CSV table of C-alpha atoms and ligand atoms in Angstrom, one decimal:
chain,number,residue,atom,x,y,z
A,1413,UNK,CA,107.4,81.0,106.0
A,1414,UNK,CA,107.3,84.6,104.0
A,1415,UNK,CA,105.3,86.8,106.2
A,1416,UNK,CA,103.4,88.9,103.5
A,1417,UNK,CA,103.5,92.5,103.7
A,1418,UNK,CA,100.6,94.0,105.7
A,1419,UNK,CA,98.2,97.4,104.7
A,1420,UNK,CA,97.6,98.9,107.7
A,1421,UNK,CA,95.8,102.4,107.8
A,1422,UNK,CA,95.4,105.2,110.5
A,1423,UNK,CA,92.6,107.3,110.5
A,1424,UNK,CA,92.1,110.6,112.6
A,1425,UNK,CA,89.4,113.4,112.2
A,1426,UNK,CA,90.5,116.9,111.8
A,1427,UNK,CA,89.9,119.6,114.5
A,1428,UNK,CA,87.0,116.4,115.8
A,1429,UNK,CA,85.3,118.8,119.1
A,1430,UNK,CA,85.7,121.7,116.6
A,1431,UNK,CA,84.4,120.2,113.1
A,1432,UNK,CA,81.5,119.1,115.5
A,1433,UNK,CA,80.7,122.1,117.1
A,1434,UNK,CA,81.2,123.8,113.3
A,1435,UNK,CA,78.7,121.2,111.9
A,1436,UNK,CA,76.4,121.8,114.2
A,1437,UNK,CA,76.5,125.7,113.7
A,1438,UNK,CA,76.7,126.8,110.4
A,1439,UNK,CA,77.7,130.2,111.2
A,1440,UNK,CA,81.1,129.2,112.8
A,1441,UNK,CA,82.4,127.9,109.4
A,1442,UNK,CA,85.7,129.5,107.8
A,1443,UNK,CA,86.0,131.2,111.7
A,1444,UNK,CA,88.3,130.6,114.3
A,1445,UNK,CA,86.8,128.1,116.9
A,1446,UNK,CA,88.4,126.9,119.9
A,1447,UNK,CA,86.2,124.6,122.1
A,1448,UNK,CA,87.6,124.7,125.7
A,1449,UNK,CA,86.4,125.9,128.7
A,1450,UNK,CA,85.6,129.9,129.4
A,1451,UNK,CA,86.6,130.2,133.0
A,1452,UNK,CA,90.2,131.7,133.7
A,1453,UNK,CA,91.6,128.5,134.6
A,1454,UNK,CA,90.1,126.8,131.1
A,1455,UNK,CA,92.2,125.2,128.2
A,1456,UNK,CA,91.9,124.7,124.5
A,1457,UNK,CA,90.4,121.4,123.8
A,1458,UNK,CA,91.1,122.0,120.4
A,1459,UNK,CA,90.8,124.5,117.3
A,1460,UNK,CA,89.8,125.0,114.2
A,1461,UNK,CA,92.5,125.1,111.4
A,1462,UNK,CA,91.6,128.7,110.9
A,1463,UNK,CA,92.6,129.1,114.8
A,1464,UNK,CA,96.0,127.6,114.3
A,1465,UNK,CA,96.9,129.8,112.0
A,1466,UNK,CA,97.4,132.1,115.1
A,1467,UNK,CA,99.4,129.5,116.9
A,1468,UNK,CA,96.9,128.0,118.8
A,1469,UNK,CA,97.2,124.5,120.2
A,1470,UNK,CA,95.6,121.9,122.4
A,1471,UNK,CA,96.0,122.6,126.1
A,1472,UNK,CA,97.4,126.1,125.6
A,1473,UNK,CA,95.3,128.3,128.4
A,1474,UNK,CA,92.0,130.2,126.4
A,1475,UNK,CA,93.0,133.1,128.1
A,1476,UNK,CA,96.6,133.2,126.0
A,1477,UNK,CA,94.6,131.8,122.7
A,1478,UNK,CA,92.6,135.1,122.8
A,1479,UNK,CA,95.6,137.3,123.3
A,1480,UNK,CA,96.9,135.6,120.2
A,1481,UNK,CA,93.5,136.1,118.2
A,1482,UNK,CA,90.7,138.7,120.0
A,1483,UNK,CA,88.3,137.9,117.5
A,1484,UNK,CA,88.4,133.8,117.8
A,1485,UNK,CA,85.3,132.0,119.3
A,1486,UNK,CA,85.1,130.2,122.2
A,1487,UNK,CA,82.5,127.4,122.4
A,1488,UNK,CA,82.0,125.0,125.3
A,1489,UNK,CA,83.3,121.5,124.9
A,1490,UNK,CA,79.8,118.8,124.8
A,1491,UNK,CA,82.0,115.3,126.0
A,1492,UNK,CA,78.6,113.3,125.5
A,1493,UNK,CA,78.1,114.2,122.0
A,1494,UNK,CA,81.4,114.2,120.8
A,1495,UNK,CA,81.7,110.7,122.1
A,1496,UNK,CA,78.6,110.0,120.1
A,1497,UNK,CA,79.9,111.0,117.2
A,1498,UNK,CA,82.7,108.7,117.9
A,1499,UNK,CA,80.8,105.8,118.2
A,1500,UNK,CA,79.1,106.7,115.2
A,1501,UNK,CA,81.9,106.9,113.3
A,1502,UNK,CA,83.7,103.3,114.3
A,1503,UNK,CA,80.6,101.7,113.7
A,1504,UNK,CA,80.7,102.6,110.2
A,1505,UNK,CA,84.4,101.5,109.5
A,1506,UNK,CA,83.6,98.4,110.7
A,1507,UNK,CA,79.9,98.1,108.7
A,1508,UNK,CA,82.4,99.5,105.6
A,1509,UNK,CA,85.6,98.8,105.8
A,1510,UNK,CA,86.7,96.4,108.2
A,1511,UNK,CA,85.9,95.1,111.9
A,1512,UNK,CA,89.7,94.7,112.2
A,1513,UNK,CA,89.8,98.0,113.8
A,1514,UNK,CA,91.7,99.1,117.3
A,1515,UNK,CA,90.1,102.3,118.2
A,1516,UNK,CA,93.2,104.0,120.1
A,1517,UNK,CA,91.3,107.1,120.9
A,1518,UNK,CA,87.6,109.3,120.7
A,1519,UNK,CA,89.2,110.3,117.3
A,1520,UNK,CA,91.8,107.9,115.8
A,1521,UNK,CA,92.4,104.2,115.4
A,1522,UNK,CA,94.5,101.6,112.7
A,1523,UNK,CA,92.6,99.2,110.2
A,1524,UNK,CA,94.1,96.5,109.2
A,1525,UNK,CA,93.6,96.0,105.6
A,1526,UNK,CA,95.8,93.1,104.7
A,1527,UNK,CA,92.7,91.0,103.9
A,1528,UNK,CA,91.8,93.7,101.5
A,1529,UNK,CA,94.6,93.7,99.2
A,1530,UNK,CA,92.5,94.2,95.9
A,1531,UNK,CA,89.6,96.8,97.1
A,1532,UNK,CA,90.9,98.9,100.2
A,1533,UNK,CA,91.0,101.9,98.7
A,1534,UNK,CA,87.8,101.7,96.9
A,1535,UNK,CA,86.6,100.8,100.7
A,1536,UNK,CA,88.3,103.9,102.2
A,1537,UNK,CA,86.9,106.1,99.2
A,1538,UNK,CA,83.6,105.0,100.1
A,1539,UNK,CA,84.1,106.0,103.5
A,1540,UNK,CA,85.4,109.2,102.8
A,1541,UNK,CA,81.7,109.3,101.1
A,1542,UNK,CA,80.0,108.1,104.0
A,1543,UNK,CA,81.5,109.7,107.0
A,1544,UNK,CA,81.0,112.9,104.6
A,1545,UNK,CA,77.1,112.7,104.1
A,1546,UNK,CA,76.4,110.8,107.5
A,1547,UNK,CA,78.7,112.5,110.1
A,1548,UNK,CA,79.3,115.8,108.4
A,1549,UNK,CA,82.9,116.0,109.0
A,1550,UNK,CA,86.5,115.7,107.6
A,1551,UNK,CA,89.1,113.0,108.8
A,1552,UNK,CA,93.0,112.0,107.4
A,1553,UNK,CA,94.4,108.8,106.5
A,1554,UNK,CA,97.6,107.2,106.3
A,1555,UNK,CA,98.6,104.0,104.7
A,1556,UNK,CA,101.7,102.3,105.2
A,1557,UNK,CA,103.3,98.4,106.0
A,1558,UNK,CA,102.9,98.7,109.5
A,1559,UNK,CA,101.6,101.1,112.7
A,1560,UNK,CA,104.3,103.2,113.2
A,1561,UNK,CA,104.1,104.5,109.3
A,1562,UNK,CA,100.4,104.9,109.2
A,1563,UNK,CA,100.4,107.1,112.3
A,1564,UNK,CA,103.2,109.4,110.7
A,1565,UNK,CA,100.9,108.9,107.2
A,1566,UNK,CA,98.0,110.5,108.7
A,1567,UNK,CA,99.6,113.3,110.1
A,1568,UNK,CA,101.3,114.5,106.7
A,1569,UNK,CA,98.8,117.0,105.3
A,1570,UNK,CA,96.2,117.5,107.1
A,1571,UNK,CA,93.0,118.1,107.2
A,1572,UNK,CA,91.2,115.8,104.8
A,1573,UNK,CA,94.4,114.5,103.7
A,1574,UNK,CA,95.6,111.0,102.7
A,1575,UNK,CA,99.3,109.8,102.2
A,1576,UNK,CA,100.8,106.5,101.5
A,1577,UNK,CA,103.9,105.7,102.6
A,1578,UNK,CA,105.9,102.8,100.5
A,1579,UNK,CA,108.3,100.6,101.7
A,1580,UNK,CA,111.1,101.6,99.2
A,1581,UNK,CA,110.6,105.5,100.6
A,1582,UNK,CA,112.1,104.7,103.7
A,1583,UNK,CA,114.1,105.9,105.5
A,1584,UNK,CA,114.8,109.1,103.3
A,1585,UNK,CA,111.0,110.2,103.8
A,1586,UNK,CA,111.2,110.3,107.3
A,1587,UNK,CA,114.5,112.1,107.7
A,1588,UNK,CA,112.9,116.1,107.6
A,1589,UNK,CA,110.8,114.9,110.7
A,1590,UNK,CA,111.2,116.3,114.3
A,1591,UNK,CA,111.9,113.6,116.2
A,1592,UNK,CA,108.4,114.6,118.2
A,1593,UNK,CA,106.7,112.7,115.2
A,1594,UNK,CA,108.5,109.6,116.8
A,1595,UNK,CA,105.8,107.8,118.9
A,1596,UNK,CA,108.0,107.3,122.5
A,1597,UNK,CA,109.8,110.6,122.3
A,1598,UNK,CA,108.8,112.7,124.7
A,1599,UNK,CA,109.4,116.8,125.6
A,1600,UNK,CA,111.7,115.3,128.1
A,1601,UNK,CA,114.1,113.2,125.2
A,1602,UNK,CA,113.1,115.8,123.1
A,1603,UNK,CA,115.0,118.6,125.3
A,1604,UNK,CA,118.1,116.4,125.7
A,1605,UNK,CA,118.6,115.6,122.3
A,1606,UNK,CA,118.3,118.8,121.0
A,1607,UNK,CA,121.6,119.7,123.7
A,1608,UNK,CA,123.6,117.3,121.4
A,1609,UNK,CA,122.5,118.6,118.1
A,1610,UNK,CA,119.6,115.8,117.6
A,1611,UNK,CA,116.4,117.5,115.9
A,1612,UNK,CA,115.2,115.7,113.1
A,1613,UNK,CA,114.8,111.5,112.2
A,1614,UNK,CA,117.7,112.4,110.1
A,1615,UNK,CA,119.9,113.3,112.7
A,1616,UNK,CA,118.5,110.2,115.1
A,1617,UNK,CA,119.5,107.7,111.7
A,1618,UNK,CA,123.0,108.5,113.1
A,1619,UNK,CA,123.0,107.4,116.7
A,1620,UNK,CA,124.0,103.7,116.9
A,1621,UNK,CA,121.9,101.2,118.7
A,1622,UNK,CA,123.5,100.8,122.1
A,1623,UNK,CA,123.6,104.8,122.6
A,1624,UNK,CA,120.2,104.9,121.8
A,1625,UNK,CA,119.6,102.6,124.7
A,1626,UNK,CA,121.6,104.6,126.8
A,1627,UNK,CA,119.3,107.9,126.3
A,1628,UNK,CA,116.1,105.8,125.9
A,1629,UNK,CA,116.5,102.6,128.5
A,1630,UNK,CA,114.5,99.7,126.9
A,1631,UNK,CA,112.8,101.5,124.5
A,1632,UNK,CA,116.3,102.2,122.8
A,1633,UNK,CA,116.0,99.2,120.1
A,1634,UNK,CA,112.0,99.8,119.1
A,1635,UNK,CA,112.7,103.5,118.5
A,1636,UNK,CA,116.0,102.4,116.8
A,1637,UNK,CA,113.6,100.3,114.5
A,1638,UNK,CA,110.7,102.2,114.1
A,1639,UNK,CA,112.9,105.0,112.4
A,1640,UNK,CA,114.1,102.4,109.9
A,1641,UNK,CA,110.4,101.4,109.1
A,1642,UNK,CA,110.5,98.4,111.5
A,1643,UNK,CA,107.4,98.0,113.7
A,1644,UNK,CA,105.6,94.4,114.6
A,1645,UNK,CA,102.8,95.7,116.2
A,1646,UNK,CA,99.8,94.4,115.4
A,1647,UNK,CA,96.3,96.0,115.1
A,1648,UNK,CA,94.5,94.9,118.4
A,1649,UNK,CA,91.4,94.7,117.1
A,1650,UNK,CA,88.7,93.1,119.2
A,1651,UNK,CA,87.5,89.5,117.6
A,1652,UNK,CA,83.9,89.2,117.8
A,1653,UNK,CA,81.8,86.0,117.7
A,1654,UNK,CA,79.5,85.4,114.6
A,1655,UNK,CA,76.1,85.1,114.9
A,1656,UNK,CA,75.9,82.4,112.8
A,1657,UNK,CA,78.4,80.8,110.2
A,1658,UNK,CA,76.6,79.4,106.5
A,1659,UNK,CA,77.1,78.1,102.9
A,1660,UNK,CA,74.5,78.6,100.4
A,1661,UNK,CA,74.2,78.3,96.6
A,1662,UNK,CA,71.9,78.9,93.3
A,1663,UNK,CA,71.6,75.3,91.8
A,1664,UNK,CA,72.7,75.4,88.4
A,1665,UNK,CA,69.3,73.8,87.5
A,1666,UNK,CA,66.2,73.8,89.8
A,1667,UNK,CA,66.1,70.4,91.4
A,1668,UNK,CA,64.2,68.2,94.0
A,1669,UNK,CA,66.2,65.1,93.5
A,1670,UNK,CA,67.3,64.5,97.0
A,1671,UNK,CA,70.5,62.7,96.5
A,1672,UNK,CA,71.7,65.8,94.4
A,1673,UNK,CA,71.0,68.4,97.0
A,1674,UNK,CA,72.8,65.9,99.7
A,1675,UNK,CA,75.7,66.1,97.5
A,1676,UNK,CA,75.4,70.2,98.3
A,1677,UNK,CA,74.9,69.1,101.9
A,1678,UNK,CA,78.1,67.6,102.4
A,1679,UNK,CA,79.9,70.4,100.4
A,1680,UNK,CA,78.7,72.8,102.9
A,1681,UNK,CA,79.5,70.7,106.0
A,1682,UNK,CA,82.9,70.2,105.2
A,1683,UNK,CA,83.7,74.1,104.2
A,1684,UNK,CA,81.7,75.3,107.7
A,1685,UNK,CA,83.6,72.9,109.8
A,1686,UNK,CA,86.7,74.4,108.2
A,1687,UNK,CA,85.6,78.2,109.1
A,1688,UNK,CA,84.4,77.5,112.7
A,1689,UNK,CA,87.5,75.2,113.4
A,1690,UNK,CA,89.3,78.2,112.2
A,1691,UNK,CA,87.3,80.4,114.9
A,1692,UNK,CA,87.7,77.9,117.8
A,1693,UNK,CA,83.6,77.6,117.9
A,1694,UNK,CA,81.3,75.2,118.6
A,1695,UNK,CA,77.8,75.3,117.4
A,1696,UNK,CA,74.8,73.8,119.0
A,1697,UNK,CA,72.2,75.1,116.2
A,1698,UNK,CA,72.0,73.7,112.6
A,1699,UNK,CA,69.7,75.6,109.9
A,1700,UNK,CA,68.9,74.6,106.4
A,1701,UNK,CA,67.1,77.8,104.0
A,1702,UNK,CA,65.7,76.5,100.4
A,1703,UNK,CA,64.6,78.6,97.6
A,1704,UNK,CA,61.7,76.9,95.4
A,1705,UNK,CA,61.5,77.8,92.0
A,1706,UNK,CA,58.4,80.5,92.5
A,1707,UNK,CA,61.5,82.0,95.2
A,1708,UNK,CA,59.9,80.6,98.0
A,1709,UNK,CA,62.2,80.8,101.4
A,1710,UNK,CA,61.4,78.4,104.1
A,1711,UNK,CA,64.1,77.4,106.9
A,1712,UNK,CA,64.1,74.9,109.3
A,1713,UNK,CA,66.3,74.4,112.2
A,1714,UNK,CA,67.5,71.7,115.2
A,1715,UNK,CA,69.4,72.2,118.3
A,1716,UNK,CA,71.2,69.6,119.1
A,1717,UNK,CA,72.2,68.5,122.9
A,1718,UNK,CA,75.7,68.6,122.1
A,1719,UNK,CA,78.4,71.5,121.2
A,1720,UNK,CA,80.3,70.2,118.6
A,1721,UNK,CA,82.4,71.3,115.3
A,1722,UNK,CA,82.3,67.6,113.9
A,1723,UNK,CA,81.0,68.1,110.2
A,1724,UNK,CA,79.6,64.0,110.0
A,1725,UNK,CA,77.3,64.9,112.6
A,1726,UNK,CA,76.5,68.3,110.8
A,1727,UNK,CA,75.7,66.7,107.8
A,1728,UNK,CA,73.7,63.8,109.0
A,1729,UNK,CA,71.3,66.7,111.3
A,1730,UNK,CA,71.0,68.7,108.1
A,1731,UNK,CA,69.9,65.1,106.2
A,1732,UNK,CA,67.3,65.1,109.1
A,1733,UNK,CA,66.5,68.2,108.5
A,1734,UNK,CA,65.6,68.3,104.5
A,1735,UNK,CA,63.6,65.4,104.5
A,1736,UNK,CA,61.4,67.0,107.3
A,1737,UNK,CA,60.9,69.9,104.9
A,1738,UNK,CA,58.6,67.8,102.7
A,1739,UNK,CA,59.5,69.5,99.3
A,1740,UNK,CA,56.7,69.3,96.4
A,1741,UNK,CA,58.7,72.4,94.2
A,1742,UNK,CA,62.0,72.2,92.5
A,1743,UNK,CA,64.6,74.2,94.7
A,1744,UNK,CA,66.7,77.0,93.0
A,1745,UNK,CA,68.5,77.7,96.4
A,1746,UNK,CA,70.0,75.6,99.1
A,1747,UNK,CA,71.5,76.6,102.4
A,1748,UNK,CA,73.3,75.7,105.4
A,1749,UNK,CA,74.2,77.2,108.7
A,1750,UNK,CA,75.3,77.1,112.0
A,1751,UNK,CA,74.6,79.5,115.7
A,1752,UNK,CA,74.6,79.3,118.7
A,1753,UNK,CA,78.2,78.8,119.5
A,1754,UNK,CA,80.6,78.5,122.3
A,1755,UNK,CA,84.4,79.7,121.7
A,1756,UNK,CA,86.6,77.2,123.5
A,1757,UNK,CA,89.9,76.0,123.1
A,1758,UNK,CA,90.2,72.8,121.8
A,1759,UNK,CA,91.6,71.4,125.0
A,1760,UNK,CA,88.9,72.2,127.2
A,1761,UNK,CA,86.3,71.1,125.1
A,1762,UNK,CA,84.1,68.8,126.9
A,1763,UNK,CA,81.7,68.0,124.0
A,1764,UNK,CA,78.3,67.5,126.5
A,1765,UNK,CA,77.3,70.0,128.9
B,2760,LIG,P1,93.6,115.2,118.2
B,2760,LIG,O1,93.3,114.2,117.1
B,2760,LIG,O2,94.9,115.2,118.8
B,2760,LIG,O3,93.3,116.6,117.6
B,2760,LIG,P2,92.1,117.1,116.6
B,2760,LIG,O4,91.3,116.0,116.1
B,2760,LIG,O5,91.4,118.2,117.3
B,2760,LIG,O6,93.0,117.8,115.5
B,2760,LIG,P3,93.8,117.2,114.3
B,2760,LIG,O7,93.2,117.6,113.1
B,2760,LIG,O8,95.2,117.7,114.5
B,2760,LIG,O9,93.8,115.7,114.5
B,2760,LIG,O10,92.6,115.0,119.4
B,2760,LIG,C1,91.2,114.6,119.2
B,2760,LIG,C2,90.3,115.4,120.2
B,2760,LIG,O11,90.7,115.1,121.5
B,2760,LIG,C3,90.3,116.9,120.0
B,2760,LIG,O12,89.4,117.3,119.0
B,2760,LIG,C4,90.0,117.3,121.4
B,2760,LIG,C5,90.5,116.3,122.3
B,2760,LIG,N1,91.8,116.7,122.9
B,2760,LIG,C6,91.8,117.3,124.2
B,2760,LIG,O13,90.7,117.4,124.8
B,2760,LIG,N2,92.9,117.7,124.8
B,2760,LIG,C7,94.1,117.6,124.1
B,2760,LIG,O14,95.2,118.1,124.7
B,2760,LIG,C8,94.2,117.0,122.8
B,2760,LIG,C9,95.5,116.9,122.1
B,2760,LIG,C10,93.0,116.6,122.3
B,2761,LIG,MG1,92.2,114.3,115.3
């Protein structure tokens, strides 16, 4: 089987505590900001790109970040709201972009976008829009074939930054990197393979595969692979149950002829058994919706006693239920639907309760 090439994105926010804090006091804009704690023993959460310029960083002590710039300010870190914030912003990637997301921290996660082949960056433009006017503050993206990629993509110019990285740019692209850009190096790798002349991916493309295993154990052959643009791992996103799973169609021409709007029936039954056979579900709930001609919506539903995925008995409940609707207009609209599920593995299905 060809295994078709994957979009995967990582997203980040820039500065995130600081950009908050910033947002939320207009006056701090253009400054440098460093949210971290003011007591002696208190470290830089993070800092505003102003503040870098100084050489500040993330869990460098306040008390050497103000030696480096007198004039920076200092602003308490809030864990409730940024976490707020956070939540805020996954819920609109998955309202907007996809709910194939794996949040991987209060400020980053991958999307997969494979499924989005022909719109995803229409979808990421809009998001840029959204986050913008509903958060209020900046984030990077990368887009690349797998996680590995993405992650380095995102990184590449911030803030508000986005970079695509193709499959035909690497290796070469990756070559200027320090090899602290390599997810699995550590200070401690770092240091030793900086003794025998190894700073940047470039100079890692050199080692062969079985010394890399002797300076890295078992994580030898991934970092071997990721280097050369090889990494399997997928986006964990969590899979949420539907609500409910439905078909429904304008008639070409309004109709109450009951044998023609079977016919749309057993259209519907066949395509929603496909979907939640797909999902592993098992519906107890069936729900027909019509349109009339004056756009009338009425919908009438039936539990039945029995999970089941079996589209005959779908379509014979939904039968049921459009004769019960007693219809005296022409229908523009029919619908059909399914809730109320269980997800269970084929095997233990027991069909009654
Ligand atoms: P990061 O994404 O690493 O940093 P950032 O968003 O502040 O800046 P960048 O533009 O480079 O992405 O971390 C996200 C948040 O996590 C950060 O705003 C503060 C918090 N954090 C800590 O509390 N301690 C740390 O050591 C780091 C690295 C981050
Ligand atoms: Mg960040």
């Amino acid at each position: 089987m060809i295994k078709l090439e994957k979009i995967i994105a990582h997203i980040d926010m820039d500065a995130f505590y600081a950009s908050i804090e910033i947002r939320d006091n207009p006056k701090l804009k253009g400054k440098p900001v460093l949210v971290g704690g003011k007591s002696k023993r208190g470290v830089v959460t993070t800092c505003s790109y102003e503040a870098r310029k100084y050489g500040i960083k993330s869990a460098m002590p306040v008390y050497i970040a103000k030696k480096k710039c007198p004039n920076c300010i200092i602003v308490r870190p809030n864990h409730k709201k940024y976490s707020e914030v956070s939540k805020k912003i996954f819920k609109i990637i998955n309202e907007n972009v996809t709910d194939k997301v794996e949040k991987v921290s209060i400020d980053e996660g991958y999307l997969d976008l494979t499924d989005h082949k022909i719109d995803y960056m229409n979808r990421l433009k809009y998001l840029r829009e959204v986050i913008n006017k509903e958060v209020g503050i900046t984030f990077s993206l990368g887009i690349s074939y797998n996680k590995f990629l993405a992650k380095i993509a995102s990184d590449w110019n911030k803030p508000n930054g986005l970079k695509i990285i193709k499959f035909e740019d690497v290796p070469e692209i990756l070559k200027p990197l320090s090899i602290t850009k390599v997810h699995g190096i550590g200070s401690k790798s770092k240091e030793n393979l900086n003794n025998i002349g190894i700073y940047t991916v470039g100079d890692l493309l050199l080692l062969n595969k079985e010394y890399m295993v002797e300076i890295f154990g078992k994580h030898g052959i991934e970092i071997y692979d990721r280097i050369r643009g090889k990494d399997l791992r997928e986006v964990e996103y969590k899979k949420r149950i539907s609500k409910s799973i439905g078909k429904e169609r304008t008639l070409k021409e309004d109709t109450k002829d009951i044998k023609e709007l079977k016919k749309y029936l057993y259209a519907f039954s066949k395509e929603i058994e496909d979907s939640i056979v797909e999902e592993n579900l098992y519906f107890k709930t069936i729900t027909i919706k019509i349109k009339t001609t004056n756009f009338e919506t009425h919908t009438k539903s039936r539990t039945i006693n029995v999970f089941t995925s079996d589209s005959e008995v779908l379509y014979r409940e939904a039968c049921k239920l459009i004769q019960d609707i007693n219809i005296d207009e022409k229908l523009r609209l029919i619908g059909l639907s399914v809730s109320n599920f269980i997800n269970y593995n084929k095997k233990q299905i027991s069909f009654f309760e």
